[in-house]
């Protein structure tokens, strides 16, 4: 089946540094990818929708200048947490939707990245 | 607004025990409902779905029935196996097409 590769699976960084998380669709093209964040014991929350070749669409309350999303090709989207602070420590998950349209239920998910900011 | 609430984990069961993971939702209109499963080290996978009231989704021995009157979509399995150990996420798809997830429930099945 379709596979989405997300790297790194975990990362520890110092406060004030930037961290990049990659999300790759390995055997399909994805015009649209999604980025989620989950704090402990809370729901998996959609942060932004990433569209190939255009600007990402951010959900209310998500700072676009802090969470930079780049979707430069049909198989790769990156999320960069800029000037990370301890409150950004969270579990980040990406998902990709095959093709150029279709239902959001046909999503393939990465295995997630646990970010810890010291 | 739209939201999904799941029972807190972790849930620990012995092999062959009966499983129920509760899920309730709040939504406008009639959302589609889903259960996703995340096995260790892997991404979330769609386990089952139901698109209208009284529909029953089923897969791999798991079942969930869309109950509009109680706004619930509880996940059940009659006899769990060690290989079912995973995190289970309940979700709805709202009128705008976005997936709204619960917080996930970790299931640990002991031999």
mmCIF file of C-alpha atoms in Angstrom:
data_model
loop_
_atom_site.group_PDB
_atom_site.id
_atom_site.type_symbol
_atom_site.label_atom_id
_atom_site.label_comp_id
_atom_site.label_asym_id
_atom_site.label_seq_id
_atom_site.Cartn_x
_atom_site.Cartn_y
_atom_site.Cartn_z
ATOM 1 C CA UNK A 1 0.000 0.000 0.000
ATOM 2 C CA UNK A 2 0.852 3.658 -0.152
ATOM 3 C CA UNK A 3 3.575 4.800 2.215
ATOM 4 C CA UNK A 4 4.354 8.165 3.715
ATOM 5 C CA UNK A 5 7.788 8.582 5.218
ATOM 6 C CA UNK A 6 8.240 11.188 7.956
ATOM 7 C CA UNK A 7 11.642 12.161 9.341
ATOM 8 C CA UNK A 8 12.985 12.490 11.884
ATOM 9 C CA UNK A 9 10.910 10.310 14.208
ATOM 10 C CA UNK A 10 12.172 12.238 17.192
ATOM 11 C CA UNK A 11 14.289 15.312 17.724
ATOM 12 C CA UNK A 12 15.632 17.209 20.697
ATOM 13 C CA UNK A 13 16.736 20.778 20.186
ATOM 14 C CA UNK A 14 17.747 23.828 22.169
ATOM 15 C CA UNK A 15 15.383 26.722 22.659
ATOM 16 C CA UNK A 16 15.758 29.306 19.902
ATOM 17 C CA UNK A 17 16.891 26.899 17.205
ATOM 18 C CA UNK A 18 14.891 25.804 14.160
ATOM 19 C CA UNK A 19 13.858 22.269 13.348
ATOM 20 C CA UNK A 20 12.794 20.882 9.970
ATOM 21 C CA UNK A 21 10.488 17.887 9.622
ATOM 22 C CA UNK A 22 10.121 16.151 6.260
ATOM 23 C CA UNK A 23 7.121 14.306 4.910
ATOM 24 C CA UNK A 24 7.551 12.249 1.726
ATOM 25 C CA UNK A 25 5.044 10.219 -0.229
ATOM 26 C CA UNK A 26 7.112 7.274 -1.429
ATOM 27 C CA UNK A 27 4.977 5.682 -4.128
ATOM 28 C CA UNK A 28 2.388 8.269 -5.086
ATOM 29 C CA UNK A 29 2.076 11.940 -5.858
ATOM 30 C CA UNK A 30 0.265 14.198 -3.446
ATOM 31 C CA UNK A 31 -0.951 17.646 -4.368
ATOM 32 C CA UNK A 32 -2.172 18.116 -0.832
ATOM 33 C CA UNK A 33 -0.523 17.261 2.469
ATOM 34 C CA UNK A 34 -1.681 18.026 5.979
ATOM 35 C CA UNK A 35 0.228 18.782 9.160
ATOM 36 C CA UNK A 36 -1.158 17.895 12.589
ATOM 37 C CA UNK A 37 0.052 18.475 16.114
ATOM 38 C CA UNK A 38 -0.829 16.571 19.251
ATOM 39 C CA UNK A 39 -0.108 17.674 22.799
ATOM 40 C CA UNK A 40 -0.171 14.998 25.527
ATOM 41 C CA UNK A 41 -3.671 13.711 26.246
ATOM 42 C CA UNK A 42 -5.174 16.111 23.717
ATOM 43 C CA UNK A 43 -6.695 15.686 20.291
ATOM 44 C CA UNK A 44 -4.720 15.468 17.101
ATOM 45 C CA UNK A 45 -5.168 19.013 15.765
ATOM 46 C CA UNK A 46 -4.889 20.129 12.157
ATOM 47 C CA UNK A 47 -2.302 22.895 11.868
ATOM 48 C CA UNK A 48 -2.204 23.579 8.163
ATOM 49 C CA UNK A 49 -2.963 22.301 4.698
ATOM 50 C CA UNK A 50 -0.010 22.233 2.349
ATOM 51 C CA UNK A 51 -0.638 22.603 -1.387
ATOM 52 C CA UNK A 52 2.067 21.882 -3.946
ATOM 53 C CA UNK A 53 3.269 25.027 -5.623
ATOM 54 C CA UNK A 54 1.242 27.437 -3.525
ATOM 55 C CA UNK A 55 1.093 28.856 -0.031
ATOM 56 C CA UNK A 56 -0.104 26.712 2.816
ATOM 57 C CA UNK A 57 -3.441 27.351 4.471
ATOM 58 C CA UNK A 58 -3.142 27.659 8.239
ATOM 59 C CA UNK A 59 -5.807 26.889 10.807
ATOM 60 C CA UNK A 60 -6.946 29.579 13.186
ATOM 61 C CA UNK A 61 -4.457 30.214 15.960
ATOM 62 C CA UNK A 62 -1.457 28.677 14.143
ATOM 63 C CA UNK A 63 1.335 31.174 13.484
ATOM 64 C CA UNK A 64 2.421 30.900 9.880
ATOM 65 C CA UNK A 65 5.689 32.715 10.517
ATOM 66 C CA UNK A 66 6.590 30.216 13.224
ATOM 67 C CA UNK A 67 5.553 27.067 11.405
ATOM 68 C CA UNK A 68 6.924 27.390 7.891
ATOM 69 C CA UNK A 69 5.545 24.933 5.387
ATOM 70 C CA UNK A 70 7.092 24.245 2.014
ATOM 71 C CA UNK A 71 5.532 21.899 -0.527
ATOM 72 C CA UNK A 72 7.908 22.296 -3.413
ATOM 73 C CA UNK A 73 7.240 18.979 -5.132
ATOM 74 C CA UNK A 74 4.437 16.463 -5.461
ATOM 75 C CA UNK A 75 6.180 14.075 -3.086
ATOM 76 C CA UNK A 76 7.676 16.304 -0.403
ATOM 77 C CA UNK A 77 6.370 18.743 2.174
ATOM 78 C CA UNK A 78 8.449 20.173 4.997
ATOM 79 C CA UNK A 79 7.464 21.804 8.260
ATOM 80 C CA UNK A 80 10.039 24.064 9.889
ATOM 81 C CA UNK A 81 9.499 25.089 13.485
ATOM 82 C CA UNK A 82 11.393 28.362 13.715
ATOM 83 C CA UNK A 83 12.908 29.668 16.937
ATOM 84 C CA UNK A 84 11.496 26.722 18.827
ATOM 85 C CA UNK A 85 10.504 27.114 22.457
ATOM 86 C CA UNK A 86 9.580 24.502 25.075
ATOM 87 C CA UNK A 87 5.869 25.115 24.473
ATOM 88 C CA UNK A 88 6.388 23.876 20.889
ATOM 89 C CA UNK A 89 7.306 20.455 22.235
ATOM 90 C CA UNK A 90 4.703 18.176 20.753
ATOM 91 C CA UNK A 91 4.029 15.259 18.455
ATOM 92 C CA UNK A 92 3.768 16.327 14.815
ATOM 93 C CA UNK A 93 2.150 14.114 12.145
ATOM 94 C CA UNK A 94 1.852 14.635 8.421
ATOM 95 C CA UNK A 95 -0.559 13.049 6.003
ATOM 96 C CA UNK A 96 -0.796 13.009 2.237
ATOM 97 C CA UNK A 97 -3.759 12.697 -0.095
ATOM 98 C CA UNK A 98 -3.018 10.842 -3.349
ATOM 99 C CA UNK A 99 -3.660 12.565 -6.639
ATOM 100 C CA UNK A 100 -5.167 15.963 -7.188
ATOM 101 C CA UNK A 101 -8.462 15.600 -5.419
ATOM 102 C CA UNK A 102 -10.703 13.160 -3.684
ATOM 103 C CA UNK A 103 -12.016 12.537 -0.257
ATOM 104 C CA UNK A 104 -10.000 13.428 2.804
ATOM 105 C CA UNK A 105 -10.665 9.967 4.159
ATOM 106 C CA UNK A 106 -8.180 8.538 1.650
ATOM 107 C CA UNK A 107 -5.198 9.867 3.510
ATOM 108 C CA UNK A 108 -1.904 8.202 4.231
ATOM 109 C CA UNK A 109 -0.113 9.196 7.383
ATOM 110 C CA UNK A 110 3.481 9.469 8.441
ATOM 111 C CA UNK A 111 4.556 7.836 11.675
ATOM 112 C CA UNK A 112 5.025 11.171 13.424
ATOM 113 C CA UNK A 113 7.825 13.254 14.900
ATOM 114 C CA UNK A 114 8.226 13.817 18.621
ATOM 115 C CA UNK A 115 9.814 17.226 19.141
ATOM 116 C CA UNK A 116 11.314 18.111 22.503
ATOM 117 C CA UNK A 117 12.622 21.645 22.983
ATOM 118 C CA UNK A 118 14.938 22.140 25.932
ATOM 119 C CA UNK B 1 -18.072 23.527 16.858
ATOM 120 C CA UNK B 2 -17.051 20.044 15.859
ATOM 121 C CA UNK B 3 -15.193 17.851 18.328
ATOM 122 C CA UNK B 4 -14.481 14.228 19.155
ATOM 123 C CA UNK B 5 -13.993 12.812 22.639
ATOM 124 C CA UNK B 6 -12.550 9.372 23.334
ATOM 125 C CA UNK B 7 -12.113 7.425 26.506
ATOM 126 C CA UNK B 8 -8.745 7.942 28.088
ATOM 127 C CA UNK B 9 -6.128 5.284 27.887
ATOM 128 C CA UNK B 10 -4.129 3.322 28.277
ATOM 129 C CA UNK B 11 -6.479 0.368 28.126
ATOM 130 C CA UNK B 12 -4.851 -2.898 29.131
ATOM 131 C CA UNK B 13 -6.566 -6.197 28.332
ATOM 132 C CA UNK B 14 -5.693 -9.855 28.301
ATOM 133 C CA UNK B 15 -5.732 -11.727 25.014
ATOM 134 C CA UNK B 16 -9.246 -12.832 23.936
ATOM 135 C CA UNK B 17 -10.917 -10.197 26.133
ATOM 136 C CA UNK B 18 -13.758 -8.033 24.844
ATOM 137 C CA UNK B 19 -12.816 -4.512 23.823
ATOM 138 C CA UNK B 20 -14.835 -1.319 23.882
ATOM 139 C CA UNK B 21 -13.336 2.094 23.236
ATOM 140 C CA UNK B 22 -15.892 4.842 23.668
ATOM 141 C CA UNK B 23 -16.140 7.742 21.252
ATOM 142 C CA UNK B 24 -18.655 10.574 21.257
ATOM 143 C CA UNK B 25 -18.822 13.531 18.956
ATOM 144 C CA UNK B 26 -20.270 16.987 18.583
ATOM 145 C CA UNK B 27 -21.012 18.188 15.085
ATOM 146 C CA UNK B 28 -23.366 20.201 12.955
ATOM 147 C CA UNK B 29 -25.185 18.240 10.331
ATOM 148 C CA UNK B 30 -24.426 14.596 9.712
ATOM 149 C CA UNK B 31 -20.703 13.934 9.633
ATOM 150 C CA UNK B 32 -19.003 10.774 8.454
ATOM 151 C CA UNK B 33 -17.284 8.908 11.275
ATOM 152 C CA UNK B 34 -14.023 6.988 11.269
ATOM 153 C CA UNK B 35 -11.697 4.910 13.370
ATOM 154 C CA UNK B 36 -7.997 5.036 12.605
ATOM 155 C CA UNK B 37 -5.327 2.777 14.084
ATOM 156 C CA UNK B 38 -1.653 3.547 14.594
ATOM 157 C CA UNK B 39 0.585 0.531 15.182
ATOM 158 C CA UNK B 40 3.964 1.159 16.843
ATOM 159 C CA UNK B 41 6.354 2.919 14.491
ATOM 160 C CA UNK B 42 3.799 3.289 11.722
ATOM 161 C CA UNK B 43 1.434 5.958 10.430
ATOM 162 C CA UNK B 44 -2.290 6.115 11.115
ATOM 163 C CA UNK B 45 -4.354 3.775 8.950
ATOM 164 C CA UNK B 46 -8.070 3.857 8.322
ATOM 165 C CA UNK B 47 -9.643 0.957 10.221
ATOM 166 C CA UNK B 48 -13.336 1.452 9.492
ATOM 167 C CA UNK B 49 -15.914 4.081 8.715
ATOM 168 C CA UNK B 50 -19.631 4.843 8.696
ATOM 169 C CA UNK B 51 -21.232 7.556 6.655
ATOM 170 C CA UNK B 52 -24.788 7.764 7.993
ATOM 171 C CA UNK B 53 -26.875 7.010 11.048
ATOM 172 C CA UNK B 54 -27.221 3.321 11.968
ATOM 173 C CA UNK B 55 -24.447 2.318 9.580
ATOM 174 C CA UNK B 56 -22.055 -0.254 10.998
ATOM 175 C CA UNK B 57 -18.426 -0.139 9.939
ATOM 176 C CA UNK B 58 -16.374 -3.285 10.328
ATOM 177 C CA UNK B 59 -12.874 -4.521 9.566
ATOM 178 C CA UNK B 60 -10.445 -7.058 11.039
ATOM 179 C CA UNK B 61 -13.025 -8.114 13.641
ATOM 180 C CA UNK B 62 -13.582 -4.541 14.831
ATOM 181 C CA UNK B 63 -17.020 -2.935 14.605
ATOM 182 C CA UNK B 64 -18.533 0.466 15.292
ATOM 183 C CA UNK B 65 -22.113 1.635 14.817
ATOM 184 C CA UNK B 66 -23.044 5.244 14.007
ATOM 185 C CA UNK B 67 -25.528 6.191 16.742
ATOM 186 C CA UNK B 68 -27.077 9.552 15.984
ATOM 187 C CA UNK B 69 -29.324 9.547 19.067
ATOM 188 C CA UNK B 70 -26.361 9.243 21.416
ATOM 189 C CA UNK B 71 -23.830 10.931 19.083
ATOM 190 C CA UNK B 72 -21.530 7.969 19.571
ATOM 191 C CA UNK B 73 -19.330 5.663 17.512
ATOM 192 C CA UNK B 74 -17.913 3.183 19.999
ATOM 193 C CA UNK B 75 -15.298 0.713 18.772
ATOM 194 C CA UNK B 76 -15.749 -2.943 19.741
ATOM 195 C CA UNK B 77 -13.997 -6.244 19.197
ATOM 196 C CA UNK B 78 -15.118 -9.531 20.627
ATOM 197 C CA UNK B 79 -11.711 -11.094 21.189
ATOM 198 C CA UNK B 80 -8.552 -9.008 21.066
ATOM 199 C CA UNK B 81 -5.120 -10.277 20.144
ATOM 200 C CA UNK B 82 -1.661 -9.100 21.121
ATOM 201 C CA UNK B 83 -1.270 -7.793 17.566
ATOM 202 C CA UNK B 84 -4.144 -5.353 18.185
ATOM 203 C CA UNK B 85 -1.937 -3.352 20.555
ATOM 204 C CA UNK B 86 -1.906 0.126 19.053
ATOM 205 C CA UNK B 87 -3.300 3.617 19.444
ATOM 206 C CA UNK B 88 -6.854 4.059 18.162
ATOM 207 C CA UNK B 89 -8.176 7.426 16.979
ATOM 208 C CA UNK B 90 -11.822 8.270 16.468
ATOM 209 C CA UNK B 91 -12.512 11.000 13.903
ATOM 210 C CA UNK B 92 -15.265 12.785 12.047
ATOM 211 C CA UNK B 93 -15.274 14.551 8.718
ATOM 212 C CA UNK B 94 -17.032 17.868 8.954
ATOM 213 C CA UNK B 95 -19.085 19.669 6.354
ATOM 214 C CA UNK B 96 -15.972 21.405 5.075
ATOM 215 C CA UNK B 97 -14.271 18.067 4.454
ATOM 216 C CA UNK B 98 -11.734 18.351 7.281
ATOM 217 C CA UNK B 99 -10.956 15.464 9.591
ATOM 218 C CA UNK B 100 -11.425 16.191 13.292
ATOM 219 C CA UNK B 101 -9.685 13.684 15.570
ATOM 220 C CA UNK B 102 -10.027 12.607 19.148
ATOM 221 C CA UNK B 103 -7.024 12.334 21.419
ATOM 222 C CA UNK B 104 -6.387 8.670 20.737
ATOM 223 C CA UNK B 105 -6.666 5.688 23.059
ATOM 224 C CA UNK B 106 -3.716 3.404 23.614
ATOM 225 C CA UNK B 107 -4.577 -0.279 23.770
ATOM 226 C CA UNK B 108 -2.171 -2.807 25.216
ATOM 227 C CA UNK B 109 -3.058 -6.489 24.933
ATOM 228 C CA UNK B 110 -1.125 -8.900 27.142
ATOM 229 C CA UNK B 111 -0.681 -12.589 26.270
#
